[in-house]
Every structure is written in C-alpha cells, then in structure tokens.
Amino acid sequence: MADTDQQMMRRVLRREIAGTIGVLTDEHDFRAMRRYRTFTFDDHATYLQQVEGLLRTRALQGSHTTLALFDPQDYAAYCTARGLDADDPANRTRFTAELATTGPTVPYEGQPLADLLPALVDEAVRQATWEYAATLLARLGPCATCGEDIGRAAFTRASDLLARILDTAPPGDRHLVCSVTGTPETLVAVLQADDETGDTGPLLDDAEALEFTTVLALGLATRSPGGLVMRTSAPGVRDQIYGWRLRGDGLEPLTAGEVFDAYCTDAESGELISPESGVDYCFPPDLGSRGRPPGHAH
C-alpha cells in the first residue's frame, strides 16, 4: 500500500515538472549531430516523429513542454568553453536547460509539429534580429559633438513614432512591417497590434514591440534606406494599407500609388501581380509634428 502511495505521489509530482526539448529543425543540423556516437538517430523524419510522439505522451500525462531550437554549432562552442564532453547526453540536457532561459522557445499545446517548427524558427529569427539591431545601436556610442547617446536618442524617436502611428490608425487590427537596408544585411521586424479594447489601447506583444522599435531606431540612427508599412483590418470594412519610407531621422509618407506598386509587384521577378480584392491602398494619416520628432541632429 505504501509503495502504491509513493508511486501515485511521484506521478503527481511528474506532472508538476516543466520540460524543454531541444529540437533539430532541419536536415543540416541533424546531420551535424550524427557525428556524436551517443546521438543514435539516423533519419531526420523518424527523429521528428519520435519528438512529436514524446510531446503527445507528455501532454497526456499532464506535463507542460516547450520546444527550443537546438543549434549544433552553439552546442559545440558551449561544451568547448566549459571543457565538457559534447558526446555526453547529460551535457546536451544541460545545454537544453540553458536554452529554456536564454534562447527562443515555443510552448507545445497539442498542435502538429509541422506547425510548431516554423513558429520556433520565426521566434529564433525574431530574437536574433533584435539582438543584432540592439548591438549595432549600442556600437554607435555617443555623439562626438554633443555627447548624447545616438542609439538611445534614436530609440526614443522610434518609440514616439510607433505610438503616433498606432494612435492615428483607423480602428481594427494592425499588422506592421519595418525593413531597414544599408546595414550589412536587411533587417525586417513585424508587429501585430490587435484591436484596442476600451481605453487600454492596442494589445501588443512586448517582445515584438521591442524588436520592432529597435529595428526602426537603427534605421533612423544610421539614416539607412528602409520603409514601414501597415495594414489595418476590421469587420465590415475594406482593409487599408499605407506606409512611409525612412528619410533622415523621420518618416516620409508613401503615396497611394507607391504603396500599390510595392504590393502589386513581384519582389523577385519585378512583374506585376493582381491587387487583392477588398483592399484600399491609401495615403497615411498625418503624424503631425511627431512625424518629424525632435532629437539628435548631428
């Protein structure tokens, strides 16, 4: 009887333990892990099937699981820096545990793994974009003329612009995309702002908003070519799409024709594509004086 009670208590405790699985999302990373003797899988598709089976089993047992992106190169560097044997499964577990607190993760909530993996990759790209943009902003340092921190001033400007863009948008859900070129690579940030409820304002994901503002700030601080486009959607009305180009330390409105051309031209071939039905390509609302916010001008 005592043994049965102990087994039952252990099952209850097992449900209280949150777990993280480091998953190899693509064939290239999977092949890199096969060099380790203790990594016994030899087929990526079979490996993913086993991962999905484990996720389902844990969910049936009442356990919460998150997925982390397992990068073999980062793992090898992690083991080298700490003098660990990379072929020891315990060290893979230790690395995965750290990913749970420092790396991109997504929760498993019963969705197919085929849907979950793209979300995990997107989360990793989003985090990497923010880290890269934040690093470039920090490297700008203080202004040689006045001593003001250029990156911090640009972030303040970008925050002000984003607030004004959301304030002047028509009611509905807002989908914003900001792209900045001219840095070593093009950076793209996406922000979803759900329709506001009462006086609380639009519902934003804090991490998305931080990344979006950082990328916009980098474009403003470096005066790089770029643009910001927003699409608003609300029941019973046509979607509206409008935007701005980055110009100096502010935003310059795009004409309705420029927005139409951008959306109705294939980015790779340059050929025209049919416009969407139920969509208006518009001139953006006036941002007022905040469209050209005061700030660092050197």
PDB file of C-alpha atoms in Angstrom:
ATOM      1  CA  MET A   1       0.000   0.000   0.000  1.00  0.00           C
ATOM      2  CA  ALA A   2       2.860   2.359   0.902  1.00  0.00           C
ATOM      3  CA  ASP A   3       4.582   1.624  -2.426  1.00  0.00           C
ATOM      4  CA  THR A   4       1.361   2.394  -4.301  1.00  0.00           C
ATOM      5  CA  ASP A   5       1.007   5.704  -2.487  1.00  0.00           C
ATOM      6  CA  GLN A   6       4.608   6.623  -3.296  1.00  0.00           C
ATOM      7  CA  GLN A   7       4.126   5.791  -6.985  1.00  0.00           C
ATOM      8  CA  MET A   8       0.985   7.910  -7.068  1.00  0.00           C
ATOM      9  CA  MET A   9       2.777  10.836  -5.434  1.00  0.00           C
ATOM     10  CA  ARG A  10       5.617  10.561  -7.932  1.00  0.00           C
ATOM     11  CA  ARG A  11       3.132  10.635 -10.817  1.00  0.00           C
ATOM     12  CA  VAL A  12       1.574  13.749  -9.335  1.00  0.00           C
ATOM     13  CA  LEU A  13       4.991  15.378  -8.951  1.00  0.00           C
ATOM     14  CA  ARG A  14       5.940  14.408 -12.509  1.00  0.00           C
ATOM     15  CA  ARG A  15       3.016  16.490 -13.749  1.00  0.00           C
ATOM     16  CA  GLU A  16       4.440  19.477 -11.859  1.00  0.00           C
ATOM     17  CA  ILE A  17       7.759  19.334 -13.755  1.00  0.00           C
ATOM     18  CA  ALA A  18       8.029  21.570 -16.807  1.00  0.00           C
ATOM     19  CA  GLY A  19      10.296  20.243 -19.536  1.00  0.00           C
ATOM     20  CA  THR A  20      12.186  21.601 -22.522  1.00  0.00           C
ATOM     21  CA  ILE A  21      13.095  19.630 -25.627  1.00  0.00           C
ATOM     22  CA  GLY A  22      15.869  20.926 -27.851  1.00  0.00           C
ATOM     23  CA  VAL A  23      14.828  20.073 -31.390  1.00  0.00           C
ATOM     24  CA  LEU A  24      16.864  19.902 -34.587  1.00  0.00           C
ATOM     25  CA  THR A  25      14.545  21.593 -37.054  1.00  0.00           C
ATOM     26  CA  ASP A  26      16.374  20.942 -40.319  1.00  0.00           C
ATOM     27  CA  GLU A  27      18.358  18.240 -42.066  1.00  0.00           C
ATOM     28  CA  HIS A  28      21.642  20.176 -41.946  1.00  0.00           C
ATOM     29  CA  ASP A  29      21.613  20.473 -38.152  1.00  0.00           C
ATOM     30  CA  PHE A  30      20.528  16.855 -37.843  1.00  0.00           C
ATOM     31  CA  ARG A  31      23.496  15.666 -39.901  1.00  0.00           C
ATOM     32  CA  ALA A  32      25.831  17.743 -37.734  1.00  0.00           C
ATOM     33  CA  MET A  33      24.633  15.914 -34.612  1.00  0.00           C
ATOM     34  CA  ARG A  34      25.157  12.491 -36.147  1.00  0.00           C
ATOM     35  CA  ARG A  35      28.906  12.806 -35.575  1.00  0.00           C
ATOM     36  CA  TYR A  36      28.266  12.089 -31.897  1.00  0.00           C
ATOM     37  CA  ARG A  37      28.236   8.395 -31.025  1.00  0.00           C
ATOM     38  CA  THR A  38      25.536   8.846 -28.386  1.00  0.00           C
ATOM     39  CA  PHE A  39      23.147  10.523 -30.849  1.00  0.00           C
ATOM     40  CA  THR A  40      21.551   7.355 -32.173  1.00  0.00           C
ATOM     41  CA  PHE A  41      19.078   8.656 -34.762  1.00  0.00           C
ATOM     42  CA  ASP A  42      19.975   8.171 -38.420  1.00  0.00           C
ATOM     43  CA  ASP A  43      16.910   9.641 -40.164  1.00  0.00           C
ATOM     44  CA  HIS A  44      15.586  13.159 -39.644  1.00  0.00           C
ATOM     45  CA  ALA A  45      11.960  12.338 -40.458  1.00  0.00           C
ATOM     46  CA  THR A  46      11.966   9.453 -37.969  1.00  0.00           C
ATOM     47  CA  TYR A  47      13.587  11.709 -35.384  1.00  0.00           C
ATOM     48  CA  LEU A  48      10.824  14.311 -35.763  1.00  0.00           C
ATOM     49  CA  GLN A  49       8.160  11.604 -35.490  1.00  0.00           C
ATOM     50  CA  GLN A  50       9.685  10.466 -32.216  1.00  0.00           C
ATOM     51  CA  VAL A  51       9.821  14.041 -30.927  1.00  0.00           C
ATOM     52  CA  GLU A  52       6.143  14.521 -31.732  1.00  0.00           C
ATOM     53  CA  GLY A  53       5.270  11.240 -30.052  1.00  0.00           C
ATOM     54  CA  LEU A  54       7.114  12.299 -26.908  1.00  0.00           C
ATOM     55  CA  LEU A  55       5.311  15.639 -26.893  1.00  0.00           C
ATOM     56  CA  ARG A  56       1.929  13.930 -27.127  1.00  0.00           C
ATOM     57  CA  THR A  57       2.802  11.479 -24.362  1.00  0.00           C
ATOM     58  CA  ARG A  58       3.885  14.250 -22.015  1.00  0.00           C
ATOM     59  CA  ALA A  59       0.728  16.207 -22.777  1.00  0.00           C
ATOM     60  CA  LEU A  60      -1.431  13.164 -21.993  1.00  0.00           C
ATOM     61  CA  GLN A  61       0.413  12.849 -18.686  1.00  0.00           C
ATOM     62  CA  GLY A  62      -0.426  16.467 -17.884  1.00  0.00           C
ATOM     63  CA  SER A  63       3.132  17.765 -18.333  1.00  0.00           C
ATOM     64  CA  HIS A  64       3.938  21.144 -19.860  1.00  0.00           C
ATOM     65  CA  THR A  65       6.671  21.122 -22.526  1.00  0.00           C
ATOM     66  CA  THR A  66       8.392  23.840 -24.505  1.00  0.00           C
ATOM     67  CA  LEU A  67      10.483  23.419 -27.625  1.00  0.00           C
ATOM     68  CA  ALA A  68      13.842  25.125 -28.017  1.00  0.00           C
ATOM     69  CA  LEU A  69      15.916  25.475 -31.160  1.00  0.00           C
ATOM     70  CA  PHE A  70      18.976  23.222 -30.765  1.00  0.00           C
ATOM     71  CA  ASP A  71      21.932  24.597 -32.718  1.00  0.00           C
ATOM     72  CA  PRO A  72      24.827  22.094 -33.030  1.00  0.00           C
ATOM     73  CA  GLN A  73      27.415  24.845 -33.539  1.00  0.00           C
ATOM     74  CA  ASP A  74      26.293  26.700 -30.419  1.00  0.00           C
ATOM     75  CA  TYR A  75      26.297  23.399 -28.531  1.00  0.00           C
ATOM     76  CA  ALA A  76      29.849  22.561 -29.605  1.00  0.00           C
ATOM     77  CA  ALA A  77      31.028  26.036 -28.591  1.00  0.00           C
ATOM     78  CA  TYR A  78      29.201  25.698 -25.260  1.00  0.00           C
ATOM     79  CA  CYS A  79      30.985  22.427 -24.489  1.00  0.00           C
ATOM     80  CA  THR A  80      34.385  23.734 -25.592  1.00  0.00           C
ATOM     81  CA  ALA A  81      34.082  26.847 -23.421  1.00  0.00           C
ATOM     82  CA  ARG A  82      33.268  24.721 -20.348  1.00  0.00           C
ATOM     83  CA  GLY A  83      35.559  21.798 -21.026  1.00  0.00           C
ATOM     84  CA  LEU A  84      32.629  19.382 -21.394  1.00  0.00           C
ATOM     85  CA  ASP A  85      32.377  16.214 -23.449  1.00  0.00           C
ATOM     86  CA  ALA A  86      29.945  17.056 -26.264  1.00  0.00           C
ATOM     87  CA  ASP A  87      29.252  13.322 -26.765  1.00  0.00           C
ATOM     88  CA  ASP A  88      27.759  13.026 -23.278  1.00  0.00           C
ATOM     89  CA  PRO A  89      23.923  13.135 -23.350  1.00  0.00           C
ATOM     90  CA  ALA A  90      23.932  14.759 -19.913  1.00  0.00           C
ATOM     91  CA  ASN A  91      25.693  17.777 -21.382  1.00  0.00           C
ATOM     92  CA  ARG A  92      23.113  18.028 -24.170  1.00  0.00           C
ATOM     93  CA  THR A  93      20.484  18.089 -21.435  1.00  0.00           C
ATOM     94  CA  ARG A  94      22.380  20.807 -19.577  1.00  0.00           C
ATOM     95  CA  PHE A  95      22.685  22.884 -22.750  1.00  0.00           C
ATOM     96  CA  THR A  96      18.961  22.471 -23.471  1.00  0.00           C
ATOM     97  CA  ALA A  97      18.104  23.581 -19.939  1.00  0.00           C
ATOM     98  CA  GLU A  98      20.034  26.814 -20.521  1.00  0.00           C
ATOM     99  CA  LEU A  99      18.236  27.301 -23.840  1.00  0.00           C
ATOM    100  CA  ALA A 100      14.983  27.334 -21.898  1.00  0.00           C
ATOM    101  CA  THR A 101      16.049  30.554 -20.182  1.00  0.00           C
ATOM    102  CA  THR A 102      18.203  32.268 -22.812  1.00  0.00           C
ATOM    103  CA  GLY A 103      17.099  31.050 -26.233  1.00  0.00           C
ATOM    104  CA  PRO A 104      13.940  31.117 -28.332  1.00  0.00           C
ATOM    105  CA  THR A 105      11.229  28.699 -27.197  1.00  0.00           C
ATOM    106  CA  VAL A 106       7.606  27.961 -28.044  1.00  0.00           C
ATOM    107  CA  PRO A 107       5.105  26.031 -25.899  1.00  0.00           C
ATOM    108  CA  TYR A 108       3.599  22.760 -27.063  1.00  0.00           C
ATOM    109  CA  GLU A 109      -0.184  22.992 -26.844  1.00  0.00           C
ATOM    110  CA  GLY A 110      -1.199  19.965 -28.898  1.00  0.00           C
ATOM    111  CA  GLN A 111      -0.551  21.464 -32.319  1.00  0.00           C
ATOM    112  CA  PRO A 112       1.126  19.357 -35.037  1.00  0.00           C
ATOM    113  CA  LEU A 113       4.897  19.534 -35.012  1.00  0.00           C
ATOM    114  CA  ALA A 114       4.778  20.645 -38.662  1.00  0.00           C
ATOM    115  CA  ASP A 115       3.030  23.829 -37.465  1.00  0.00           C
ATOM    116  CA  LEU A 116       5.182  24.267 -34.382  1.00  0.00           C
ATOM    117  CA  LEU A 117       8.603  24.142 -36.036  1.00  0.00           C
ATOM    118  CA  PRO A 118       8.075  27.171 -38.338  1.00  0.00           C
ATOM    119  CA  ALA A 119       6.875  29.135 -35.306  1.00  0.00           C
ATOM    120  CA  LEU A 120      10.048  28.145 -33.453  1.00  0.00           C
ATOM    121  CA  VAL A 121      12.256  29.196 -36.363  1.00  0.00           C
ATOM    122  CA  ASP A 122      10.374  32.507 -36.640  1.00  0.00           C
ATOM    123  CA  GLU A 123      10.909  33.106 -32.934  1.00  0.00           C
ATOM    124  CA  ALA A 124      14.625  32.418 -33.335  1.00  0.00           C
ATOM    125  CA  VAL A 125      14.852  34.847 -36.268  1.00  0.00           C
ATOM    126  CA  ARG A 126      12.950  37.485 -34.303  1.00  0.00           C
ATOM    127  CA  GLN A 127      15.275  37.194 -31.313  1.00  0.00           C
ATOM    128  CA  ALA A 128      18.392  37.204 -33.485  1.00  0.00           C
ATOM    129  CA  THR A 129      17.147  40.280 -35.356  1.00  0.00           C
ATOM    130  CA  TRP A 130      16.573  42.165 -32.120  1.00  0.00           C
ATOM    131  CA  GLU A 131      19.964  41.184 -30.682  1.00  0.00           C
ATOM    132  CA  TYR A 132      21.748  42.194 -33.892  1.00  0.00           C
ATOM    133  CA  ALA A 133      19.942  45.542 -34.182  1.00  0.00           C
ATOM    134  CA  ALA A 134      20.457  46.303 -30.490  1.00  0.00           C
ATOM    135  CA  THR A 135      24.183  45.557 -30.813  1.00  0.00           C
ATOM    136  CA  LEU A 136      24.544  47.887 -33.796  1.00  0.00           C
ATOM    137  CA  LEU A 137      22.658  50.632 -31.952  1.00  0.00           C
ATOM    138  CA  ALA A 138      24.897  50.277 -28.903  1.00  0.00           C
ATOM    139  CA  ARG A 139      28.024  50.457 -31.066  1.00  0.00           C
ATOM    140  CA  LEU A 140      27.041  53.897 -32.349  1.00  0.00           C
ATOM    141  CA  GLY A 141      28.074  55.302 -28.996  1.00  0.00           C
ATOM    142  CA  PRO A 142      27.913  58.985 -28.027  1.00  0.00           C
ATOM    143  CA  CYS A 143      27.853  61.890 -30.448  1.00  0.00           C
ATOM    144  CA  ALA A 144      31.332  63.348 -30.875  1.00  0.00           C
ATOM    145  CA  THR A 145      29.832  66.860 -30.885  1.00  0.00           C
ATOM    146  CA  CYS A 146      27.348  66.890 -28.013  1.00  0.00           C
ATOM    147  CA  GLY A 147      27.963  63.609 -26.178  1.00  0.00           C
ATOM    148  CA  GLU A 148      24.363  62.381 -26.497  1.00  0.00           C
ATOM    149  CA  ASP A 149      23.963  58.615 -26.881  1.00  0.00           C
ATOM    150  CA  ILE A 150      22.935  58.272 -30.530  1.00  0.00           C
ATOM    151  CA  GLY A 151      21.310  54.866 -30.161  1.00  0.00           C
ATOM    152  CA  ARG A 152      19.259  55.853 -27.120  1.00  0.00           C
ATOM    153  CA  ALA A 153      18.044  59.034 -28.800  1.00  0.00           C
ATOM    154  CA  ALA A 154      17.032  57.080 -31.909  1.00  0.00           C
ATOM    155  CA  PHE A 155      15.159  54.524 -29.794  1.00  0.00           C
ATOM    156  CA  THR A 156      13.225  57.322 -28.105  1.00  0.00           C
ATOM    157  CA  ARG A 157      12.364  58.760 -31.525  1.00  0.00           C
ATOM    158  CA  ALA A 158      11.288  55.358 -32.834  1.00  0.00           C
ATOM    159  CA  SER A 159       9.092  54.742 -29.779  1.00  0.00           C
ATOM    160  CA  ASP A 160       7.414  58.097 -30.273  1.00  0.00           C
ATOM    161  CA  LEU A 161       6.806  57.407 -33.964  1.00  0.00           C
ATOM    162  CA  LEU A 162       5.334  53.972 -33.300  1.00  0.00           C
ATOM    163  CA  ALA A 163       2.979  55.377 -30.679  1.00  0.00           C
ATOM    164  CA  ARG A 164       1.819  58.070 -33.097  1.00  0.00           C
ATOM    165  CA  ILE A 165       1.317  55.558 -35.931  1.00  0.00           C
ATOM    166  CA  LEU A 166      -0.891  53.413 -33.700  1.00  0.00           C
ATOM    167  CA  ASP A 167      -2.764  56.455 -32.350  1.00  0.00           C
ATOM    168  CA  THR A 168      -3.664  57.709 -35.838  1.00  0.00           C
ATOM    169  CA  ALA A 169      -4.598  54.317 -37.307  1.00  0.00           C
ATOM    170  CA  PRO A 170      -8.249  53.527 -38.042  1.00  0.00           C
ATOM    171  CA  PRO A 171      -9.998  51.038 -35.736  1.00  0.00           C
ATOM    172  CA  GLY A 172      -9.130  47.414 -36.254  1.00  0.00           C
ATOM    173  CA  ASP A 173      -6.232  45.007 -36.056  1.00  0.00           C
ATOM    174  CA  ARG A 174      -2.940  46.437 -37.276  1.00  0.00           C
ATOM    175  CA  HIS A 175      -0.130  44.496 -38.937  1.00  0.00           C
ATOM    176  CA  LEU A 176       3.097  46.477 -39.270  1.00  0.00           C
ATOM    177  CA  VAL A 177       6.285  45.600 -41.131  1.00  0.00           C
ATOM    178  CA  CYS A 178       9.511  47.603 -40.879  1.00  0.00           C
ATOM    179  CA  SER A 179      12.510  46.875 -43.092  1.00  0.00           C
ATOM    180  CA  VAL A 180      15.927  48.533 -42.949  1.00  0.00           C
ATOM    181  CA  THR A 181      18.633  48.132 -45.561  1.00  0.00           C
ATOM    182  CA  GLY A 182      22.097  49.602 -45.753  1.00  0.00           C
ATOM    183  CA  THR A 183      23.331  47.668 -42.731  1.00  0.00           C
ATOM    184  CA  PRO A 184      25.412  44.551 -43.501  1.00  0.00           C
ATOM    185  CA  GLU A 185      22.120  42.771 -44.093  1.00  0.00           C
ATOM    186  CA  THR A 186      18.487  43.739 -44.456  1.00  0.00           C
ATOM    187  CA  LEU A 187      16.587  43.613 -41.180  1.00  0.00           C
ATOM    188  CA  VAL A 188      12.848  43.025 -41.060  1.00  0.00           C
ATOM    189  CA  ALA A 189      10.604  43.335 -37.998  1.00  0.00           C
ATOM    190  CA  VAL A 190       6.911  42.539 -37.753  1.00  0.00           C
ATOM    191  CA  LEU A 191       4.443  43.798 -35.166  1.00  0.00           C
ATOM    192  CA  GLN A 192       0.856  42.687 -34.675  1.00  0.00           C
ATOM    193  CA  ALA A 193      -1.338  45.128 -32.765  1.00  0.00           C
ATOM    194  CA  ASP A 194      -4.738  43.660 -32.016  1.00  0.00           C
ATOM    195  CA  ASP A 195      -7.797  45.872 -31.907  1.00  0.00           C
ATOM    196  CA  GLU A 196      -7.950  48.037 -28.822  1.00  0.00           C
ATOM    197  CA  THR A 197     -10.364  47.170 -26.028  1.00  0.00           C
ATOM    198  CA  GLY A 198     -11.899  50.137 -24.256  1.00  0.00           C
ATOM    199  CA  ASP A 199      -9.311  52.695 -23.210  1.00  0.00           C
ATOM    200  CA  THR A 200      -6.434  50.243 -22.830  1.00  0.00           C
ATOM    201  CA  GLY A 201      -5.071  50.813 -26.342  1.00  0.00           C
ATOM    202  CA  PRO A 202      -3.953  48.173 -28.833  1.00  0.00           C
ATOM    203  CA  LEU A 203      -2.778  44.851 -27.484  1.00  0.00           C
ATOM    204  CA  LEU A 204       0.911  44.371 -28.258  1.00  0.00           C
ATOM    205  CA  ASP A 205       3.375  41.601 -27.627  1.00  0.00           C
ATOM    206  CA  ASP A 206       6.125  43.280 -25.599  1.00  0.00           C
ATOM    207  CA  ALA A 207       8.930  41.313 -27.260  1.00  0.00           C
ATOM    208  CA  GLU A 208       7.603  42.085 -30.753  1.00  0.00           C
ATOM    209  CA  ALA A 209       7.217  45.761 -29.905  1.00  0.00           C
ATOM    210  CA  LEU A 210      10.773  45.939 -28.539  1.00  0.00           C
ATOM    211  CA  GLU A 211      12.218  44.299 -31.649  1.00  0.00           C
ATOM    212  CA  PHE A 212      10.174  46.488 -33.986  1.00  0.00           C
ATOM    213  CA  THR A 213      11.186  49.684 -32.211  1.00  0.00           C
ATOM    214  CA  THR A 214      14.849  48.648 -32.154  1.00  0.00           C
ATOM    215  CA  VAL A 215      14.951  47.934 -35.903  1.00  0.00           C
ATOM    216  CA  LEU A 216      13.173  51.221 -36.657  1.00  0.00           C
ATOM    217  CA  ALA A 217      15.577  53.057 -34.335  1.00  0.00           C
ATOM    218  CA  LEU A 218      18.561  51.553 -36.143  1.00  0.00           C
ATOM    219  CA  GLY A 219      17.226  52.797 -39.475  1.00  0.00           C
ATOM    220  CA  LEU A 220      16.707  56.287 -38.065  1.00  0.00           C
ATOM    221  CA  ALA A 221      20.070  56.428 -36.310  1.00  0.00           C
ATOM    222  CA  THR A 222      22.052  55.300 -39.350  1.00  0.00           C
ATOM    223  CA  ARG A 223      19.794  57.132 -41.836  1.00  0.00           C
ATOM    224  CA  SER A 224      19.550  53.879 -43.797  1.00  0.00           C
ATOM    225  CA  PRO A 225      17.097  53.227 -46.634  1.00  0.00           C
ATOM    226  CA  GLY A 226      14.004  51.460 -45.428  1.00  0.00           C
ATOM    227  CA  GLY A 227      10.278  51.592 -45.010  1.00  0.00           C
ATOM    228  CA  LEU A 228       7.356  50.940 -42.709  1.00  0.00           C
ATOM    229  CA  VAL A 229       4.022  49.616 -43.950  1.00  0.00           C
ATOM    230  CA  MET A 230       0.823  48.978 -42.011  1.00  0.00           C
ATOM    231  CA  ARG A 231      -2.309  47.039 -42.853  1.00  0.00           C
ATOM    232  CA  THR A 232      -5.476  47.554 -40.838  1.00  0.00           C
ATOM    233  CA  SER A 233      -8.362  45.092 -40.781  1.00  0.00           C
ATOM    234  CA  ALA A 234     -11.791  45.453 -39.196  1.00  0.00           C
ATOM    235  CA  PRO A 235     -15.106  43.613 -39.667  1.00  0.00           C
ATOM    236  CA  GLY A 236     -17.395  45.079 -42.305  1.00  0.00           C
ATOM    237  CA  VAL A 237     -14.893  47.480 -43.874  1.00  0.00           C
ATOM    238  CA  ARG A 238     -12.190  47.197 -46.512  1.00  0.00           C
ATOM    239  CA  ASP A 239      -8.635  46.662 -45.369  1.00  0.00           C
ATOM    240  CA  GLN A 240      -6.373  49.689 -45.615  1.00  0.00           C
ATOM    241  CA  ILE A 241      -2.666  49.572 -46.483  1.00  0.00           C
ATOM    242  CA  TYR A 242      -0.355  52.563 -46.237  1.00  0.00           C
ATOM    243  CA  GLY A 243       3.169  53.367 -45.234  1.00  0.00           C
ATOM    244  CA  TRP A 244       6.225  55.556 -45.051  1.00  0.00           C
ATOM    245  CA  ARG A 245       9.823  55.486 -46.217  1.00  0.00           C
ATOM    246  CA  LEU A 246      12.632  56.185 -43.780  1.00  0.00           C
ATOM    247  CA  ARG A 247      14.025  59.580 -44.597  1.00  0.00           C
ATOM    248  CA  GLY A 248      16.758  61.038 -42.427  1.00  0.00           C
ATOM    249  CA  ASP A 249      15.691  60.777 -38.798  1.00  0.00           C
ATOM    250  CA  GLY A 250      11.971  60.618 -39.587  1.00  0.00           C
ATOM    251  CA  LEU A 251       9.302  59.119 -41.818  1.00  0.00           C
ATOM    252  CA  GLU A 252       8.115  60.373 -45.196  1.00  0.00           C
ATOM    253  CA  PRO A 253       4.636  59.283 -46.375  1.00  0.00           C
ATOM    254  CA  LEU A 254       4.336  56.973 -49.352  1.00  0.00           C
ATOM    255  CA  THR A 255       1.720  57.898 -51.922  1.00  0.00           C
ATOM    256  CA  ALA A 256      -1.160  55.517 -52.534  1.00  0.00           C
ATOM    257  CA  GLY A 257       0.392  54.722 -55.905  1.00  0.00           C
ATOM    258  CA  GLU A 258       3.732  53.829 -54.330  1.00  0.00           C
ATOM    259  CA  VAL A 259       2.034  51.518 -51.850  1.00  0.00           C
ATOM    260  CA  PHE A 260       0.033  49.918 -54.676  1.00  0.00           C
ATOM    261  CA  ASP A 261       3.197  49.384 -56.724  1.00  0.00           C
ATOM    262  CA  ALA A 262       5.002  47.826 -53.771  1.00  0.00           C
ATOM    263  CA  TYR A 263       2.203  45.355 -53.063  1.00  0.00           C
ATOM    264  CA  CYS A 264       1.401  44.547 -56.676  1.00  0.00           C
ATOM    265  CA  THR A 265       4.932  43.897 -57.923  1.00  0.00           C
ATOM    266  CA  ASP A 266       6.669  40.557 -57.521  1.00  0.00           C
ATOM    267  CA  ALA A 267       9.783  41.224 -55.440  1.00  0.00           C
ATOM    268  CA  GLU A 268      11.890  38.663 -57.333  1.00  0.00           C
ATOM    269  CA  SER A 269      10.748  38.970 -60.957  1.00  0.00           C
ATOM    270  CA  GLY A 270       9.552  42.568 -60.938  1.00  0.00           C
ATOM    271  CA  GLU A 271       6.392  41.523 -62.756  1.00  0.00           C
ATOM    272  CA  LEU A 272       3.004  42.965 -61.860  1.00  0.00           C
ATOM    273  CA  ILE A 273       0.638  40.817 -59.817  1.00  0.00           C
ATOM    274  CA  SER A 274      -3.085  41.263 -59.324  1.00  0.00           C
ATOM    275  CA  PRO A 275      -4.124  43.501 -56.429  1.00  0.00           C
ATOM    276  CA  GLU A 276      -6.099  41.960 -53.592  1.00  0.00           C
ATOM    277  CA  SER A 277      -9.835  42.422 -53.559  1.00  0.00           C
ATOM    278  CA  GLY A 278     -11.364  44.301 -50.651  1.00  0.00           C
ATOM    279  CA  VAL A 279      -8.203  46.354 -50.054  1.00  0.00           C
ATOM    280  CA  ASP A 280      -7.623  50.105 -50.304  1.00  0.00           C
ATOM    281  CA  TYR A 281      -4.079  51.375 -50.901  1.00  0.00           C
ATOM    282  CA  CYS A 282      -4.020  54.718 -49.138  1.00  0.00           C
ATOM    283  CA  PHE A 283      -2.017  57.800 -48.222  1.00  0.00           C
ATOM    284  CA  PRO A 284      -1.167  57.527 -44.495  1.00  0.00           C
ATOM    285  CA  PRO A 285      -2.692  59.690 -41.771  1.00  0.00           C
ATOM    286  CA  ASP A 286      -0.841  62.842 -40.807  1.00  0.00           C
ATOM    287  CA  LEU A 287       1.536  62.118 -37.945  1.00  0.00           C
ATOM    288  CA  GLY A 288       1.765  65.822 -37.126  1.00  0.00           C
ATOM    289  CA  SER A 289       4.895  67.234 -35.599  1.00  0.00           C
ATOM    290  CA  ARG A 290       5.676  63.816 -34.162  1.00  0.00           C
ATOM    291  CA  GLY A 291       6.239  62.580 -37.703  1.00  0.00           C
ATOM    292  CA  ARG A 292       9.483  64.564 -37.579  1.00  0.00           C
ATOM    293  CA  PRO A 293      10.246  64.289 -33.867  1.00  0.00           C
ATOM    294  CA  PRO A 294      12.897  66.496 -32.325  1.00  0.00           C
ATOM    295  CA  GLY A 295      16.074  64.759 -31.279  1.00  0.00           C
ATOM    296  CA  HIS A 296      19.698  64.283 -32.030  1.00  0.00           C
ATOM    297  CA  ALA A 297      20.504  66.156 -35.251  1.00  0.00           C
ATOM    298  CA  HIS A 298      24.276  65.908 -35.634  1.00  0.00           C
TER     299      HIS A 298
END
